[in-house]
Amino acid sequence: MTKRFGALTALDDVSLRLAPGAFHAILGENGAGKSTLVKCMMGYHRADAGRLLVDGQEHQVAGPRGAHHLGFGMVYQHFTLVPSMTVAENLILGRDDLPAVVAWAAERERMEAFLRRMPFRVDLDRAAGALAAGEKQKIEILKQLFLGRRVLILDEPTSVLTPDEADQILGVLRTMAREGQVTVVLITHKFREVEAFAHEVTVLRAGRRIGGGHVKDLTRGDLVAMMIPPMLAVEALTVLDDKALTAVRELSLAVGAGEILGVAGVSGNGQRELVETLAGQRSPEAGLIRVAGERYRPTRRQMRRRRVFVLPEEPLSNACVRTMTIAENLAFRNFDEPPIAVTGGFLSRRALHDRGRELIDRFKIRAAGPDASLDTLSGGNVQRTVLARELSQSPKVLVAQNPCAGLDVAATAEIRGRIMAARNAGAAVLFLSEDLDELMELADRIVVMFEGRLVYETARAAADPHVIGHSMASHL
Amino acid sequence: MTPDLGAWGVLIAVVGGAIRVSTPYLYVSLGETLTEKSGRVNLGLEGTLVMGAMSGYAISYLTGSPWLGVLVAGGIGAGFGLLHAAICNLPRVNDIAVGIALFLFGTGLAFFLGKPYIQPSAPRLPHLGLGAWSAYPQIRAAFEINALFVAGIVLALTLRWVFANTRWGLVVRTAGDNADAARALGYSLRGVRTLATMAGGFLAGVGGSFLSLYYPGTWNEGLSSGQGLMAIALVIFARWNPIHCFWVSLLFGAATALGPALQSIGYTSNYYLFNAAPYALTLVLLVWSSSPRHALFGAPSELTISK
Ligand SMILES: Nc1ncnc2c1ncn2[C@@H]1O[C@H](COP(=O)(O)OP(=O)(O)OP(=O)(O)O)[C@@H](O)[C@H]1O
Ligand SMILES: [Mg+2]
C-alpha cells in the first residue's frame, strides 16, 4: 500500500500479511504511518497504490462498508462512540444491515445473549458519553465483536487504559485469536503489550516497513533499534575538496544514539572534507544529512537546536581564534544567548568571565585565567578548551576527528573518557581516527574510509585489526 | 348575548391563542431540531418561513386549493434547505453565515414575488370545531383547531420515535454527535445532512403556509415578525427534544397571544408592551438556559456552536 497526502508520502509501499487467528502488532513512532496503513485497509482512506487480498482474492474496498463486508472492523484511535446515545444504541449503530425500524425488544435480547458470552459486564442503558475511558474502550471492542468481525484492527486501544484493563482486554482478544474466532491487528507504542500478546510484529518508520517478524525472535532492543531513526545519518553524500576533486563519494553512514561509530582510514581519504561538511564549513555537492530522522543543514540555528557539536582536527586553526581570550573562545557557541548576551545586543563580560572560569575548572585547562589569550595555551590545553566548549552542552551528535593527536597519556585518557561519557549519556558519536588501537578501544562499530567511500564495516567485537589494516590500504 | 367570562375569558383566549399561534413555531422548531441533530444549524428558516407563507398563499389563490398551497410551501422550503446544504457542503463554509444569507435572501425574495398577493384574498385552510360542545362562543372560538396543529403533535411524537427507533434516526444523530463515527461507519455526512436540512426546510415551509392560510390568514410583509428566528432559539431551550419543542411552542404561542387576549377584554393599556412578550420570553429563556460553567446539555456536539 502507498498513500500520499499532498507532498507527504505517509505510507510508502508497505505490505502486511495476516494469517487466520494471528495477533499482529504494528509498532512505530508518532507519524510513522500506522494509522494510515490500517485506515487504507478499512477503506477510510483510498490508497494511491496497493492491493488488498482476502483469502487469496483481490478486493476493492470503496469505503468502510466495503471493509465491513469483508469482515474487517476497526477501533479507531479516537473514540467513535456517539456520546449522547446509549450503549445499546451504539452497539446496533455499526450494523451495515441496520433495519429501517429497530425492533428493540428482539435486539436487546440478542445483545444480552451476546454479552453473557463476553467477559466484560456493561450496562446497556448508560449514555456512552458518561462512561469512563476504560469502559468506552471495552464497548468499542464489544461493538466490533457484536458485529461479528473476523479481523479486528485496534489503533492504540490501550493508550487510555490502565495496565490492568489493557491486560484484561488484550488477554481476551488473544484467547479469541487462539481459538481462531478473530484475527487481531494491534497498533501500540508499548513493547510490553507486543511481547506479552502478539505473535508477529511489523515496524514502520517514516511510512516504510523497516522490519518485523515473529515476536519470539526479536528482542526489545531489536525493536527499539528498528523504530527509532539513527541520531545521525549521512545519505549519499558527495563533497569536493579545495581543488574541486571529489573527496567524498556518495557516502552513507548511520550512527545511533549512544553509539560510537569509528571511522578508520589513512588521512587524506576524505575524512577532513566529511567533517567540514558536517561542521557547516563546506557545502556538499549532493546527498543529505539527517539528525534524528529530520533533514539537517549545519546552520548555527540548527546546530544549536539539534545539539550537534564538532571536535575538528587541528583545533587551533579549525576551531579557535588564537588572538582572543580563552573565555571568548569558550563562548563561541553561546555568547549570543543569556546569560552572556544581555538586552540591547550587549555582552556581559562578567558572565563571559564566570562561564570561562567554570569550564577551565571543570575541564582542568591549565591556563593563567579566563582572560588570558588563547595563544598562551599549550597544544593539549587548546584541545581541552575546544572539548570543554563542545561537550559542555550535552551533545546529541558529536563528530570528533583525531581528538587525541599529540596529547600525553593522561590527557588522552581524559579526553577519551569524556567522549565515552557523552556516548553513555546518549550522544551519537562519529569518531574519525588514524589510530586503529584507539578505535578498537572506543568504537562500537568500525568502518574503513578509503578514497571517499566506506569500504569495510565490522562490529567492534568481531573486528580483526589485520583485516581493517588491510582494507585501509586498498579495496578488499 | 355573550356571557362575560371575566378573567377566565383572558385565560381561555390565551389558551386558544396559544394553540393557534404555536403551530408555525412548532413546525419551524421541529425542522430545526432535525437539521441540528444532523450537525448543522440553519438560521435561514426565518426566510424559509416567509417564503412558505408567500408561496402557500399564492398557490391557494391561484388554484383555489389551500392544501396544495401547503404542499408547495413545503416543497419550496425543501428547496431552500437543499440550497443551504449544498452551499455548506463546499469546503470551508460556515453554516451560520450561509443561514443568515439565506434568511435575508428568503425574506427579500418573498417580498419581491409576493407584492401582487397582498390585496387579493385566497381560500383559507378549514378548521375543526372541537369546541362545539360548549355554549360559550369564546370557548368555541378557542377550540377551533387546525389540522396542521394536530399533524404537528403527531409529527413531534413521530420524530421522537424516529430518533430512537429507526436507522434514519440513529444515523442522523450520529452525524450530529460524532462525525468521525459516521465516517467510520461509512455514512456520507454530506448526504445525511443534506437530507436533514431539506426535511427541516420542508417543515418550515409548511409552518409558513399556516401563517398566511390560517392564522392570521393573510399575506403581508410583517406576517412573520421574527417567529422563525424565535423558533430556532426555542430549539435550544427545548434541548433538541421534539416533545419539548411542542410544549415550548405552546408557551411561545401563549406569550404571543397575550397582547391580543388582553385587548379582547378591553384592556388596551400597555398593548405594545404585551405584544413584545414573545421576544422578551426568548431573551429570558436563553439567558436562563445558558451557563458559563457547562456546555449546552443535549446539544449535538458537531454543531459549530458546540465547538
Ligand atoms: N488526513 C491527512 N492529511 C494529511 N496528512 C495526514 C493525514 N493523516 C495523516 N497524515 C500524515 O501522515 C503521517 C502518518 O500519520 P499516521 O496518523 O498514520 O501516523 P501514526 O503512525 O498513526 O502516528 P501516531 O502514533 O501519532 O498515531 C503523518 O505525518 C501525518 O501528519
Ligand atoms: Mg495513529
PDB file of C-alpha atoms in Angstrom, chain A residues 314-440:
ATOM      1  CA  GLU A 314      43.997  20.777  14.393  1.00  0.00           C
ATOM      2  CA  PRO A 315      41.650  22.742  16.628  1.00  0.00           C
ATOM      3  CA  LEU A 316      43.945  25.716  16.887  1.00  0.00           C
ATOM      4  CA  SER A 317      43.416  26.585  13.252  1.00  0.00           C
ATOM      5  CA  ASN A 318      39.982  24.989  12.707  1.00  0.00           C
ATOM      6  CA  ALA A 319      38.009  25.826  15.825  1.00  0.00           C
ATOM      7  CA  CYS A 320      39.665  28.717  17.649  1.00  0.00           C
ATOM      8  CA  VAL A 321      40.719  32.339  17.274  1.00  0.00           C
ATOM      9  CA  ARG A 322      44.141  32.488  18.827  1.00  0.00           C
ATOM     10  CA  THR A 323      44.200  36.214  19.454  1.00  0.00           C
ATOM     11  CA  MET A 324      41.017  36.137  21.529  1.00  0.00           C
ATOM     12  CA  THR A 325      40.868  35.201  25.178  1.00  0.00           C
ATOM     13  CA  ILE A 326      40.201  31.707  26.453  1.00  0.00           C
ATOM     14  CA  ALA A 327      36.846  32.792  27.869  1.00  0.00           C
ATOM     15  CA  GLU A 328      35.848  34.227  24.493  1.00  0.00           C
ATOM     16  CA  ASN A 329      36.890  31.070  22.692  1.00  0.00           C
ATOM     17  CA  LEU A 330      34.874  29.044  25.177  1.00  0.00           C
ATOM     18  CA  ALA A 331      31.809  31.180  24.488  1.00  0.00           C
ATOM     19  CA  PHE A 332      31.717  30.802  20.692  1.00  0.00           C
ATOM     20  CA  ARG A 333      28.704  28.528  20.917  1.00  0.00           C
ATOM     21  CA  ASN A 334      26.660  30.574  23.339  1.00  0.00           C
ATOM     22  CA  PHE A 335      27.808  34.185  23.558  1.00  0.00           C
ATOM     23  CA  ASP A 336      24.612  35.274  21.833  1.00  0.00           C
ATOM     24  CA  GLU A 337      22.353  33.680  24.420  1.00  0.00           C
ATOM     25  CA  PRO A 338      21.674  34.646  28.006  1.00  0.00           C
ATOM     26  CA  PRO A 339      23.343  34.884  30.425  1.00  0.00           C
ATOM     27  CA  ILE A 340      26.245  36.174  28.348  1.00  0.00           C
ATOM     28  CA  ALA A 341      24.052  38.144  25.968  1.00  0.00           C
ATOM     29  CA  VAL A 342      22.147  40.883  27.752  1.00  0.00           C
ATOM     30  CA  THR A 343      19.420  43.147  26.410  1.00  0.00           C
ATOM     31  CA  GLY A 344      20.303  45.665  23.762  1.00  0.00           C
ATOM     32  CA  GLY A 345      22.752  43.426  21.953  1.00  0.00           C
ATOM     33  CA  PHE A 346      25.470  43.827  24.579  1.00  0.00           C
ATOM     34  CA  LEU A 347      27.560  41.099  26.178  1.00  0.00           C
ATOM     35  CA  SER A 348      28.058  40.688  29.843  1.00  0.00           C
ATOM     36  CA  ARG A 349      31.842  40.477  30.361  1.00  0.00           C
ATOM     37  CA  ARG A 350      31.196  39.221  33.840  1.00  0.00           C
ATOM     38  CA  ALA A 351      29.050  36.295  32.700  1.00  0.00           C
ATOM     39  CA  LEU A 352      31.582  35.523  29.984  1.00  0.00           C
ATOM     40  CA  HIS A 353      34.366  35.528  32.534  1.00  0.00           C
ATOM     41  CA  ASP A 354      32.433  33.405  35.044  1.00  0.00           C
ATOM     42  CA  ARG A 355      31.495  30.846  32.441  1.00  0.00           C
ATOM     43  CA  GLY A 356      35.125  30.665  31.296  1.00  0.00           C
ATOM     44  CA  ARG A 357      36.308  30.219  34.854  1.00  0.00           C
ATOM     45  CA  GLU A 358      33.820  27.405  35.420  1.00  0.00           C
ATOM     46  CA  LEU A 359      34.789  25.470  32.276  1.00  0.00           C
ATOM     47  CA  ILE A 360      38.505  25.927  32.938  1.00  0.00           C
ATOM     48  CA  ASP A 361      37.976  24.314  36.327  1.00  0.00           C
ATOM     49  CA  ARG A 362      35.644  21.588  35.103  1.00  0.00           C
ATOM     50  CA  PHE A 363      37.797  20.528  32.183  1.00  0.00           C
ATOM     51  CA  LYS A 364      41.113  21.121  34.010  1.00  0.00           C
ATOM     52  CA  ILE A 365      42.504  23.533  31.449  1.00  0.00           C
ATOM     53  CA  ARG A 366      45.918  24.798  32.596  1.00  0.00           C
ATOM     54  CA  ALA A 367      45.682  28.497  31.964  1.00  0.00           C
ATOM     55  CA  ALA A 368      46.647  31.749  33.604  1.00  0.00           C
ATOM     56  CA  GLY A 369      42.968  32.653  33.748  1.00  0.00           C
ATOM     57  CA  PRO A 370      39.903  33.054  31.565  1.00  0.00           C
ATOM     58  CA  ASP A 371      41.074  36.373  30.245  1.00  0.00           C
ATOM     59  CA  ALA A 372      44.439  35.129  29.049  1.00  0.00           C
ATOM     60  CA  SER A 373      44.911  34.948  25.295  1.00  0.00           C
ATOM     61  CA  LEU A 374      44.393  31.524  23.749  1.00  0.00           C
ATOM     62  CA  ASP A 375      47.882  31.890  22.275  1.00  0.00           C
ATOM     63  CA  THR A 376      49.370  31.304  25.677  1.00  0.00           C
ATOM     64  CA  LEU A 377      47.985  27.739  25.929  1.00  0.00           C
ATOM     65  CA  SER A 378      49.898  24.574  25.156  1.00  0.00           C
ATOM     66  CA  GLY A 379      48.629  22.345  22.343  1.00  0.00           C
ATOM     67  CA  GLY A 380      46.976  19.876  24.713  1.00  0.00           C
ATOM     68  CA  ASN A 381      45.198  22.662  26.544  1.00  0.00           C
ATOM     69  CA  VAL A 382      43.870  24.098  23.293  1.00  0.00           C
ATOM     70  CA  GLN A 383      42.362  20.617  22.676  1.00  0.00           C
ATOM     71  CA  ARG A 384      40.827  20.702  26.124  1.00  0.00           C
ATOM     72  CA  THR A 385      39.441  24.174  25.549  1.00  0.00           C
ATOM     73  CA  VAL A 386      37.626  23.070  22.383  1.00  0.00           C
ATOM     74  CA  LEU A 387      36.478  19.889  24.117  1.00  0.00           C
ATOM     75  CA  ALA A 388      35.134  21.943  27.008  1.00  0.00           C
ATOM     76  CA  ARG A 389      33.216  24.159  24.631  1.00  0.00           C
ATOM     77  CA  GLU A 390      31.757  21.331  22.565  1.00  0.00           C
ATOM     78  CA  LEU A 391      30.933  18.912  25.350  1.00  0.00           C
ATOM     79  CA  SER A 392      29.619  21.312  27.965  1.00  0.00           C
ATOM     80  CA  GLN A 393      26.149  21.474  26.367  1.00  0.00           C
ATOM     81  CA  SER A 394      25.370  17.734  26.406  1.00  0.00           C
ATOM     82  CA  PRO A 395      25.638  16.933  22.691  1.00  0.00           C
ATOM     83  CA  LYS A 396      23.211  14.725  20.835  1.00  0.00           C
ATOM     84  CA  VAL A 397      25.615  14.325  17.960  1.00  0.00           C
ATOM     85  CA  LEU A 398      29.373  14.603  18.356  1.00  0.00           C
ATOM     86  CA  VAL A 399      31.791  14.474  15.460  1.00  0.00           C
ATOM     87  CA  ALA A 400      35.411  14.078  16.531  1.00  0.00           C
ATOM     88  CA  GLN A 401      38.460  13.820  14.311  1.00  0.00           C
ATOM     89  CA  ASN A 402      41.771  12.756  15.832  1.00  0.00           C
ATOM     90  CA  PRO A 403      40.917  14.489  19.100  1.00  0.00           C
ATOM     91  CA  CYS A 404      43.844  12.941  20.948  1.00  0.00           C
ATOM     92  CA  ALA A 405      46.582  13.511  18.376  1.00  0.00           C
ATOM     93  CA  GLY A 406      49.692  14.875  20.035  1.00  0.00           C
ATOM     94  CA  LEU A 407      48.421  14.567  23.591  1.00  0.00           C
ATOM     95  CA  ASP A 408      50.219  12.969  26.520  1.00  0.00           C
ATOM     96  CA  VAL A 409      48.943   9.781  28.059  1.00  0.00           C
ATOM     97  CA  ALA A 410      46.966  11.402  30.841  1.00  0.00           C
ATOM     98  CA  ALA A 411      45.305  13.959  28.586  1.00  0.00           C
ATOM     99  CA  THR A 412      44.457  11.252  26.035  1.00  0.00           C
ATOM    100  CA  ALA A 413      42.820   9.095  28.674  1.00  0.00           C
ATOM    101  CA  GLU A 414      40.901  12.063  29.962  1.00  0.00           C
ATOM    102  CA  ILE A 415      39.560  13.126  26.560  1.00  0.00           C
ATOM    103  CA  ARG A 416      38.591   9.567  25.624  1.00  0.00           C
ATOM    104  CA  GLY A 417      36.848   9.284  28.971  1.00  0.00           C
ATOM    105  CA  ARG A 418      34.835  12.416  28.241  1.00  0.00           C
ATOM    106  CA  ILE A 419      33.818  11.189  24.800  1.00  0.00           C
ATOM    107  CA  MET A 420      32.766   7.857  26.313  1.00  0.00           C
ATOM    108  CA  ALA A 421      30.709   9.756  28.882  1.00  0.00           C
ATOM    109  CA  ALA A 422      28.962  11.718  26.124  1.00  0.00           C
ATOM    110  CA  ARG A 423      28.146   8.425  24.372  1.00  0.00           C
ATOM    111  CA  ASN A 424      26.823   6.927  27.576  1.00  0.00           C
ATOM    112  CA  ALA A 425      24.647   9.996  28.002  1.00  0.00           C
ATOM    113  CA  GLY A 426      23.026   9.106  24.665  1.00  0.00           C
ATOM    114  CA  ALA A 427      25.053  11.043  22.110  1.00  0.00           C
ATOM    115  CA  ALA A 428      25.724   9.602  18.679  1.00  0.00           C
ATOM    116  CA  VAL A 429      29.483   9.867  18.177  1.00  0.00           C
ATOM    117  CA  LEU A 430      31.180   9.805  14.805  1.00  0.00           C
ATOM    118  CA  PHE A 431      34.810   9.228  15.678  1.00  0.00           C
ATOM    119  CA  LEU A 432      37.363   9.556  12.894  1.00  0.00           C
ATOM    120  CA  SER A 433      40.874   8.485  13.749  1.00  0.00           C
ATOM    121  CA  GLU A 434      44.058   7.278  12.169  1.00  0.00           C
ATOM    122  CA  ASP A 435      44.873   5.373  15.324  1.00  0.00           C
ATOM    123  CA  LEU A 436      43.382   1.916  14.931  1.00  0.00           C
ATOM    124  CA  ASP A 437      44.135   0.970  18.532  1.00  0.00           C
ATOM    125  CA  GLU A 438      42.149   3.970  19.710  1.00  0.00           C
ATOM    126  CA  LEU A 439      39.181   2.894  17.579  1.00  0.00           C
ATOM    127  CA  MET A 440      39.429  -0.694  18.792  1.00  0.00           C
TER     128      MET A 440
END
